[in-house]
Structure formats: C-alpha cells, structure tokens
XYZ file of C-alpha atoms in Angstrom:
496
model
C 13.101 -32.453 -10.969
C 13.441 -35.349 -8.503
C 14.299 -38.158 -10.940
C 18.039 -37.948 -10.300
C 17.932 -37.505 -6.535
C 17.697 -40.013 -3.744
C 14.331 -38.921 -2.327
C 14.475 -41.406 0.545
C 17.860 -40.114 1.702
C 16.739 -36.498 1.429
C 13.620 -37.263 3.483
C 15.733 -38.929 6.193
C 18.043 -35.897 6.358
C 15.039 -33.566 6.597
C 13.394 -35.711 9.278
C 16.583 -35.671 11.386
C 16.773 -31.894 11.005
C 13.157 -31.493 12.101
C 13.715 -33.819 15.066
C 16.637 -31.663 16.236
C 14.492 -28.518 15.946
C 11.515 -30.096 17.728
C 13.701 -31.206 20.661
C 15.097 -27.662 20.887
C 11.603 -26.176 20.650
C 10.098 -28.367 23.361
C 12.981 -27.589 25.695
C 13.174 -23.806 25.220
C 9.771 -22.792 23.765
C 11.300 -19.765 21.963
C 7.856 -18.677 20.737
C 7.062 -17.539 24.297
C 9.888 -14.998 23.994
C 8.819 -13.713 20.569
C 6.113 -11.008 20.856
C 5.520 -11.028 17.088
C 4.854 -14.771 17.122
C 2.571 -14.580 20.167
C 0.587 -11.608 18.835
C 0.174 -13.319 15.465
C -0.974 -16.465 17.277
C -3.707 -14.526 19.104
C -4.941 -13.162 15.777
C -5.006 -16.630 14.188
C -6.920 -18.066 17.154
C -9.862 -15.805 16.256
C -10.188 -17.750 12.981
C -11.099 -14.697 10.888
C -10.557 -15.100 7.135
C -9.843 -11.460 6.390
C -6.843 -9.801 4.737
C -5.705 -7.807 7.777
C -5.922 -10.942 9.939
C -4.115 -13.199 7.469
C -1.219 -10.891 6.575
C 1.091 -10.042 9.475
C 2.940 -7.053 8.014
C 2.089 -5.371 4.675
C 5.457 -6.286 3.096
C 5.199 -9.966 4.123
C 2.746 -11.499 1.657
C 4.057 -14.936 2.598
C 2.466 -14.613 6.016
C -0.918 -15.135 4.334
C 0.157 -18.662 3.383
C 1.512 -19.304 6.890
C -1.702 -18.005 8.469
C -3.815 -20.300 6.282
C -1.693 -23.332 7.205
C -1.863 -22.319 10.883
C -5.647 -21.965 10.718
C -5.842 -25.557 9.496
C -3.521 -26.681 12.297
C -5.726 -24.795 14.774
C -8.552 -27.247 14.025
C -6.347 -30.189 15.059
C -4.522 -29.039 18.194
C -4.440 -26.342 20.882
C -0.644 -26.285 20.739
C 0.925 -23.208 19.097
C -0.300 -23.475 15.504
C 2.431 -21.104 14.310
C 5.124 -23.299 15.856
C 3.718 -26.370 14.105
C 3.392 -24.571 10.780
C 7.010 -23.397 11.202
C 8.124 -27.045 11.599
C 6.182 -28.126 8.507
C 7.374 -25.254 6.306
C 10.968 -25.598 7.517
C 10.860 -29.286 6.523
C 9.695 -28.385 2.994
C 12.302 -25.622 2.683
C 15.161 -27.957 3.587
C 13.794 -30.701 1.336
C 13.833 -28.350 -1.651
C 17.274 -26.959 -0.780
C 18.890 -30.397 -0.499
C 17.096 -31.617 -3.632
C 18.367 -28.684 -5.688
C 21.923 -29.164 -4.394
C 21.849 -32.875 -5.327
C 20.414 -32.045 -8.745
C 22.948 -29.305 -9.539
C 26.105 -30.330 -7.653
C 25.748 -34.095 -7.384
C 24.894 -36.574 -4.656
C 28.177 -36.228 -2.767
C 27.809 -32.468 -2.231
C 24.075 -33.005 -1.676
C 24.789 -35.429 1.181
C 27.343 -33.109 2.802
C 25.005 -30.139 2.523
C 22.108 -32.263 3.797
C 24.092 -33.224 6.891
C 24.859 -29.527 7.426
C 21.136 -28.664 7.328
C 20.437 -31.032 10.237
C 22.350 -28.795 12.654
C 22.768 -25.657 10.497
C 23.715 -22.919 12.972
C 22.302 -21.708 16.304
C 20.960 -18.758 14.295
C 18.872 -20.944 11.975
C 17.627 -23.710 14.303
C 15.100 -21.597 16.326
C 13.313 -20.510 13.137
C 12.335 -24.116 12.551
C 9.827 -23.732 15.410
C 9.287 -19.987 15.419
C 7.515 -17.545 13.098
C 8.840 -13.995 13.172
C 9.815 -12.574 9.801
C 10.272 -14.709 6.698
C 14.042 -14.546 6.292
C 14.849 -18.192 7.006
C 11.873 -19.527 5.042
C 12.771 -17.292 2.085
C 16.231 -18.862 1.881
C 14.672 -21.529 -0.351
C 14.063 -19.127 -3.250
C 17.718 -18.538 -4.275
C 18.038 -22.341 -4.468
C 15.089 -22.566 -6.832
C 16.727 -19.954 -9.073
C 19.920 -22.021 -9.015
C 17.872 -24.834 -10.534
C 16.576 -22.467 -13.231
C 20.067 -21.345 -14.217
C 21.351 -24.928 -14.281
C 19.149 -25.572 -17.328
C 21.209 -25.251 -20.506
C 18.425 -23.986 -22.747
C 15.686 -21.637 -21.626
C 12.625 -20.828 -23.714
C 10.487 -17.683 -23.804
C 7.899 -19.496 -21.694
C 10.495 -20.375 -19.062
C 11.659 -16.762 -18.860
C 8.107 -15.498 -18.555
C 7.670 -17.944 -15.677
C 10.977 -16.781 -14.183
C 9.735 -13.167 -14.146
C 6.459 -14.240 -12.529
C 8.435 -16.265 -9.995
C 10.625 -13.256 -9.114
C 7.578 -11.050 -8.660
C 5.807 -13.584 -6.446
C 8.831 -14.217 -4.207
C 9.287 -10.448 -3.699
C 5.595 -10.331 -2.791
C 6.277 -13.211 -0.381
C 9.061 -11.259 1.364
C 11.093 -8.180 0.493
C 14.240 -10.101 1.442
C 13.948 -11.516 -2.069
C 14.370 -8.114 -3.739
C 18.070 -8.823 -4.221
C 17.171 -11.782 -6.452
C 15.986 -9.355 -9.139
C 19.392 -7.724 -9.845
C 21.124 -11.086 -9.286
C 18.882 -12.721 -11.909
C 19.263 -10.040 -14.576
C 22.991 -9.494 -14.055
C 23.586 -13.221 -14.428
C 21.343 -13.345 -17.513
C 23.358 -10.556 -19.166
C 26.358 -12.865 -19.293
C 24.425 -15.427 -21.318
C 24.953 -15.049 -25.098
C 22.063 -14.032 -27.401
C 19.609 -13.775 -24.547
C 18.316 -10.199 -24.872
C 14.876 -11.273 -26.064
C 14.386 -13.734 -23.217
C 15.539 -11.022 -20.811
C 12.761 -8.753 -22.056
C 10.065 -11.392 -21.466
C 11.306 -12.035 -17.935
C 11.305 -8.289 -17.217
C 7.808 -7.861 -18.672
C 6.211 -10.560 -16.532
C 8.109 -9.360 -13.446
C 6.826 -5.797 -13.851
C 3.272 -7.090 -14.279
C 3.367 -9.027 -10.995
C 5.006 -6.154 -9.084
C 2.383 -3.650 -10.312
C -0.362 -6.017 -9.164
C 1.399 -6.426 -5.802
C 1.626 -2.656 -5.279
C -2.062 -2.300 -6.152
C -2.919 -4.883 -3.483
C -0.754 -3.048 -0.930
C -2.398 0.240 -1.843
C -6.028 -0.889 -1.794
C -6.206 -3.819 0.656
C -6.398 -2.983 4.350
C -3.540 -4.621 6.281
C -4.060 -2.530 9.426
C -1.436 -0.122 10.813
C -3.700 2.923 10.312
C -2.047 4.813 13.179
C 1.506 4.633 11.819
C 0.402 4.820 8.168
C 3.178 2.550 6.876
C 4.374 3.688 3.426
C 3.833 1.678 0.266
C 7.467 0.500 0.117
C 8.140 0.550 3.855
C 9.586 -2.432 5.726
C 8.273 -2.372 9.315
C 8.287 1.413 9.154
C 12.045 1.509 8.503
C 13.825 2.915 5.466
C 17.234 2.536 3.860
C 19.655 5.464 4.203
C 22.821 6.056 2.205
C 23.963 9.100 4.182
C 23.449 8.232 7.849
C 25.734 5.198 8.073
C 29.463 4.624 8.433
C 29.967 2.403 5.396
C 33.622 1.614 6.123
C 32.874 0.649 9.726
C 30.066 -1.657 8.628
C 32.131 -3.171 5.813
C 35.063 -4.002 8.094
C 32.668 -5.421 10.699
C 30.983 -7.721 8.178
C 33.348 -10.754 8.491
C 32.944 -10.672 12.271
C 29.162 -10.401 12.038
C 28.862 -13.273 9.539
C 31.078 -15.470 11.733
C 29.084 -14.472 14.842
C 25.872 -15.467 13.074
C 27.286 -18.988 12.888
C 27.735 -18.963 16.672
C 24.746 -16.955 17.997
C 25.249 -18.089 21.598
C 25.609 -15.698 24.526
C 27.953 -17.954 26.537
C 29.335 -20.743 24.281
C 31.705 -23.464 25.490
C 34.213 -22.481 22.794
C 35.178 -18.796 23.166
C 33.578 -16.615 20.496
C 36.925 -15.352 19.203
C 38.209 -18.927 18.791
C 35.045 -19.963 16.941
C 35.370 -16.960 14.642
C 38.965 -17.876 13.824
C 37.887 -21.432 12.977
C 35.181 -20.112 10.636
C 37.739 -17.805 9.004
C 40.074 -20.783 8.540
C 37.397 -22.836 6.774
C 36.582 -19.805 4.638
C 40.211 -19.492 3.517
C 40.458 -23.245 2.853
C 37.305 -23.118 0.721
C 38.800 -20.290 -1.353
C 41.893 -22.452 -1.896
C 39.612 -25.271 -2.996
C 37.772 -23.049 -5.479
C 41.059 -21.845 -6.897
C 42.035 -25.466 -7.501
C 38.703 -26.130 -9.261
C 39.125 -22.967 -11.329
C 42.603 -24.042 -12.456
C 41.212 -27.420 -13.480
C 38.381 -25.601 -15.332
C 35.802 -27.744 -13.529
C 33.990 -25.051 -11.578
C 30.201 -25.323 -11.551
C 28.744 -22.152 -13.129
C 26.008 -22.015 -10.485
C 28.665 -21.022 -7.935
C 28.985 -17.648 -9.668
C 25.270 -17.010 -9.246
C 25.369 -18.087 -5.583
C 28.299 -15.761 -4.871
C 26.467 -12.950 -6.668
C 23.358 -13.421 -4.498
C 25.468 -13.433 -1.311
C 27.397 -10.291 -2.324
C 24.249 -8.382 -3.340
C 22.494 -9.376 -0.125
C 25.423 -8.281 2.032
C 25.621 -4.934 0.227
C 21.926 -4.303 0.833
C 22.375 -5.472 4.430
C 25.192 -2.980 5.012
C 22.977 -0.090 3.905
C 19.890 -1.347 5.698
C 18.539 -0.156 9.084
C 18.664 -3.795 10.227
C 22.476 -4.079 10.187
C 23.631 -5.606 13.478
C 26.589 -3.798 15.040
C 25.907 -4.627 18.680
C 28.298 -6.876 20.583
C 25.547 -9.163 21.879
C 25.250 -12.491 20.075
C 21.670 -13.719 19.817
C 19.814 -15.560 17.064
C 17.163 -12.824 16.755
C 19.857 -10.217 16.068
C 21.090 -12.231 13.086
C 17.687 -13.321 11.743
C 18.159 -11.425 8.462
C 21.335 -13.390 7.676
C 19.455 -16.700 7.776
C 18.510 -15.824 4.187
C 22.075 -16.419 2.954
C 23.660 -18.666 5.600
C 22.642 -21.850 3.695
C 24.232 -20.391 0.536
C 27.424 -19.522 2.412
C 27.504 -23.056 3.855
C 27.061 -24.493 0.341
C 29.963 -22.379 -0.942
C 32.219 -23.520 1.908
C 31.256 -27.190 1.458
C 31.951 -27.032 -2.287
C 35.318 -25.391 -1.695
C 36.380 -27.810 1.043
C 35.257 -30.837 -0.972
C 37.447 -29.668 -3.867
C 40.567 -30.070 -1.702
C 40.240 -33.851 -2.120
C 40.908 -34.229 1.617
C 37.693 -35.711 2.965
C 38.674 -35.170 6.589
C 38.673 -31.372 6.086
C 34.992 -31.161 5.150
C 34.127 -33.741 7.831
C 35.802 -31.618 10.522
C 33.769 -28.649 9.294
C 30.522 -30.592 9.778
C 31.683 -31.759 13.220
C 32.434 -28.146 14.140
C 28.960 -27.094 12.976
C 27.414 -29.919 15.012
C 29.313 -28.856 18.133
C 28.250 -25.213 17.697
C 24.559 -26.128 17.525
C 24.626 -28.795 20.235
C 25.843 -26.090 22.630
C 22.354 -24.594 22.411
C 21.254 -27.217 24.929
C 23.723 -25.914 27.527
C 21.779 -22.641 27.777
C 19.334 -21.905 30.575
C 15.734 -21.513 29.555
C 15.147 -17.732 29.556
C 12.283 -16.336 31.595
C 9.461 -14.326 30.027
C 9.605 -10.851 31.595
C 6.965 -8.145 31.929
C 8.274 -6.084 29.013
C 8.071 -9.136 26.746
C 4.416 -9.668 27.676
C 3.695 -6.014 27.105
C 5.430 -6.228 23.732
C 2.739 -8.665 22.530
C 0.185 -5.938 23.176
C 2.508 -3.435 21.463
C 2.389 -5.506 18.249
C -1.412 -5.741 18.440
C -1.802 -2.045 19.297
C 0.426 -1.007 16.419
C -1.555 -3.116 13.958
C -5.153 -2.822 15.215
C -5.058 0.055 17.716
C -7.247 2.165 15.442
C -10.097 -0.341 15.827
C -10.879 -0.896 19.551
C -13.768 -3.325 18.897
C -11.578 -5.620 16.805
C -8.668 -5.426 19.225
C -10.874 -6.186 22.241
C -12.259 -9.227 20.402
C -8.715 -10.522 19.803
C -7.558 -10.321 23.432
C -10.826 -11.045 25.257
C -10.137 -14.793 25.556
C -6.683 -14.280 27.086
C -7.831 -13.277 30.586
C -4.601 -14.340 32.286
C -2.478 -11.827 30.369
C -5.128 -9.186 29.634
C -3.588 -6.568 31.928
C -0.153 -6.788 30.305
C -1.722 -6.916 26.829
C -3.763 -3.753 27.449
C -0.688 -1.942 28.757
C 1.167 -3.061 25.643
C -1.686 -1.824 23.468
C -1.404 1.620 25.085
C 2.346 1.537 24.445
C 1.843 0.482 20.809
C -0.861 3.073 20.092
C 1.229 5.868 21.610
C 4.387 4.906 19.700
C 2.548 4.466 16.393
C 0.845 7.867 16.604
C 3.764 9.853 17.988
C 6.285 8.516 15.452
C 3.972 9.200 12.496
C 5.721 11.988 10.583
C 2.630 12.713 8.497
C 0.687 14.224 11.435
C 1.356 17.477 13.328
C 2.200 17.239 17.035
C -1.031 18.754 18.306
C -3.073 16.531 16.006
C -1.147 13.513 17.318
C -2.074 14.409 20.899
C -5.742 14.915 20.008
C -5.855 11.647 18.069
C -4.334 9.728 20.971
C -6.761 11.211 23.501
C -9.790 10.609 21.247
C -8.746 6.991 20.722
C -8.162 6.499 24.449
C -11.836 7.219 25.189
C -13.048 4.773 22.537
C -11.828 1.933 24.764
C -13.920 0.678 27.711
C -13.426 2.477 31.044
C -12.117 -0.780 32.513
C -9.186 -0.511 30.073
C -8.268 3.093 30.905
C -5.947 2.530 33.853
C -3.814 -0.043 32.031
C -3.921 1.887 28.750
C -2.621 4.980 30.517
C 0.146 2.977 32.157
C 1.124 1.678 28.711
C 1.119 5.195 27.282
C 3.353 6.369 30.135
C 5.650 3.392 29.498
C 6.025 4.460 25.846
C 7.724 7.650 27.094
C 10.115 5.868 29.457
C 13.847 5.310 29.008
C 13.254 1.543 28.827
C 11.976 1.592 25.241
C 12.927 2.921 21.824
C 12.226 5.250 20.148
C 12.332 7.637 23.101
C 9.395 10.051 22.947
C 9.309 13.672 24.153
C 8.193 13.696 27.814
C 6.527 17.099 27.373
C 4.082 15.510 24.936
C 3.238 12.899 27.562
C 2.344 15.635 30.005
C -0.019 17.183 27.445
C -1.650 13.826 26.738
C -2.213 13.159 30.454
C -3.594 16.649 31.012
C -6.161 16.292 28.217
C -7.175 12.828 29.435
C -7.728 14.188 32.969
C -9.845 17.075 31.697
C -12.056 14.854 29.541
C -12.403 12.292 32.323
C -13.612 15.027 34.666
C -16.445 16.145 32.386
C -19.919 14.696 33.124
C -20.239 13.218 29.609
C -17.397 10.848 30.380
C-alpha cells in the first residue's frame, strides 16, 4: 500500500497536525467540558477489564479499542489517558487518509489534502484531543474503501474481506452504516460482478449477526433505560416528525457553519459561509472541466455517493442540528464527512489549473482554525460537573456498589457527581417507555435506598434537578411529588 507514497512527507504532515491539536488542547482543555469524556475517564481509571467498563455505549464497539489503549496509557501517566489516546488515534487516522489520497489521486493532491488536515476545521480540531463519540475517528473508513475500489480487479477473497470489513466498521460505530448502501450501489455499476457481490453480502451478514448477538447477550450497562438492540443513545430515526424541506434547505448553511464552528469569529459567519459557497461553486466548475476532458477519477463518484447518503441519513436523524448556535460539539456528526468534502473541493479546485485558487482555499482554512486561539477558555459550570454523574448514573445507576467504586476516589467532585447520578437515574427510569408510571416511581424509590445514607441528600437534589426546566427531557412535576412523598414515608419508618 505504501510503496508509492512519500512516507516521510506524510509523517511530517501528520506530526504538524498533531502539534496544532496538542497546542489547542493544552490551552483550552476541552475534555474538562465534555461530561462523556470525563465519565469515561473515571471508568478507565478503575482499570477493570470487563465488557461494560470497556465499551462506552452499546452501539460504539470502537470504544473498546480506545479503552484498551487508554488503559495502557494509564500505566505511563496521570494525565487524561483518553486525551492522549485521542491524539494517537487521530494521528493514525490522518496518516491513513493522506496515504490513501496520495495512492489514489497522486502526490500533488495528497500534499494539498495533507496540508488541509493540519488545520482541518474548528469542528474537527478538538476531536484530536477529545473522546466523545466516534464520528471523527470513523472518517478514516470511507478512505479505506476508496482504496478498495481503486483496485482494477477484485477477487472473491477480496470481496469476502470487504464484507467482513463493512461489518466490523459498523460494529465500530453506527456512523458507518451508510457505507453499506454506498458499497453495494457502487458495486452494481461494475460489469459482471454479481457473484462477487454475493460473497461480500454473505460475509457482511455473518459479521452483523455476530455483532447483534454480542449486543443482545453481553452486558453493556444501561439497565434502567433498557436501550434497544438497534438504538443509538436511546434515540431513533423518524420519517414523519420532521420538516424535510426545512432541513434540506438548511443543509448548505449547516455544512458551511461546520467549517466555521466558532461562536464569535473574526470574519463574520455570513461572510465565511459565502466564501465556502464560492469555493464549492469553483470546485464544481473544475469537475466539469475534468469531466469534459474525460480524466475524472472514478473514486470521486464513490466519495460523492458516501457524502450524499450520509447527508440524507443526517437529515432524517434525531441529531440534525438546526439551532443557530455554532459550536464544534453541535457539528460532531459531520466530522465523518468533512474530510471527504474537503477532498472533493481540493480535487475540483486543482483541476482549474490555477494554483493560486487552491492555495487561497488552504489559507482560508488556516485562518478559520487559527481563530480558535482568540476564544476565551470556557469555565466548567455546575451543570457540566453534574452531567458527568448523569452519564455514570445512566450507565451504572442500577448497580450502586459498582458506581460507588467508580467515584470513590474523586472526593473533590463527589457531591456534584452524586447529584448527577440522581439526575441520571431519574431520567433513565422516567423516560423508559417499557415500564408503567407507578412501577417507575417504585423502582426509583427502591433504588434510592440501595445507596448509602450519606448519598441521600445529594441524590434527592439530583432527582429534583431532573424535573427542573434547566434540563431536557422535561419530566412531569407531579411524578416528582410522588417520588418525594414515598421517599419521606420510607425514611420515616424504623427499618430505614
């Protein structure tokens, strides 16, 4: 794979990209503002080699690999092991992306794309030091499929491996589900390939069945919310409860905003969006010129297919971002395709034969990301600290002994963590549609008294917080009154 690439140059580009991310990380410490990251870190610090400790969410099989790497890092340093593992994995991801681009599109495009990866976008950079979801890490997998399709002849063995690969990357993260239709649609356009298609489908189905068996029979936690077999963080896709036209027309703005992702940038957001639109139009002109010359690289069709399929699934997903606020966390799902979009733009601009055009694009990208250092370092507020406990309570709230063991070493934040645990337990139980209301109340009260008495005051405050207007989903206040009443009655009995 790497015989025709300049490994030294790729390594230098990756090192520069990591250096930029490390400088950003040391200045802003974004992991302190990410409850998922912090909760996961507390779990890793216990050093337990067990499925529910290694996997973060049931649909994120890739978190097992990250947890294992982080456990190794934990032996070396007391610094955030998840932040360090994020730096290491991000380096590998960019190395593979640049290598594939050089292999498939040539060294010139590879260099331009490599320079882009150094600064990427303000949406991507934080994920080089932060672990929360696998969207940015998973962006490497479409590139690996590009390499597969760039091979002129593909054997039965290669297609069997391709099906296994598709199954494993879906297991890694459900963001990769769109690669399945993209793969098979693209394969249908290849002549005399029906037999190979069957072998790829066969091996894919085998891996997915095994994955579903693991999800069904291995304990990943989340007993209180009882996350469904195909659920993604308890959310589900809906085809009837969305305004498709509104989302579709908002898509160009959202994609452009994801390239900005700054609350108060030096260049006005509208101006930055117009510049992105301009480069998009110029790249289309460039592709038209390539098409007329009949020199278009066939891999571009696959890349465009992946982007289109992802955006369609994004439009129908519960994670679609319609809010006016511009923040990198809001656009985290788009980090999956932003490198592909950048590669499309770079290819199109390079085809114009005007080198200054693509250079100005890279300068614009650099200026967007360098603005990140003009931001003030945000302060960690009380709700954020409680949210760490919310994550832990949602995952392990059913098992007080295990949860107490996880937080017992963090004395400084124990009060906020316990309040967050109460919040998480309450939300998980009360939003579980599989349990009747009265049973939910009884379950919550029973669980409350399984925790030590020293926890009760903070747990109750967290439960009350779960019913406040400050959080979503908003729970029925009447249910809170019933919960409190039952807790008071049981506390008053001599047995308690």
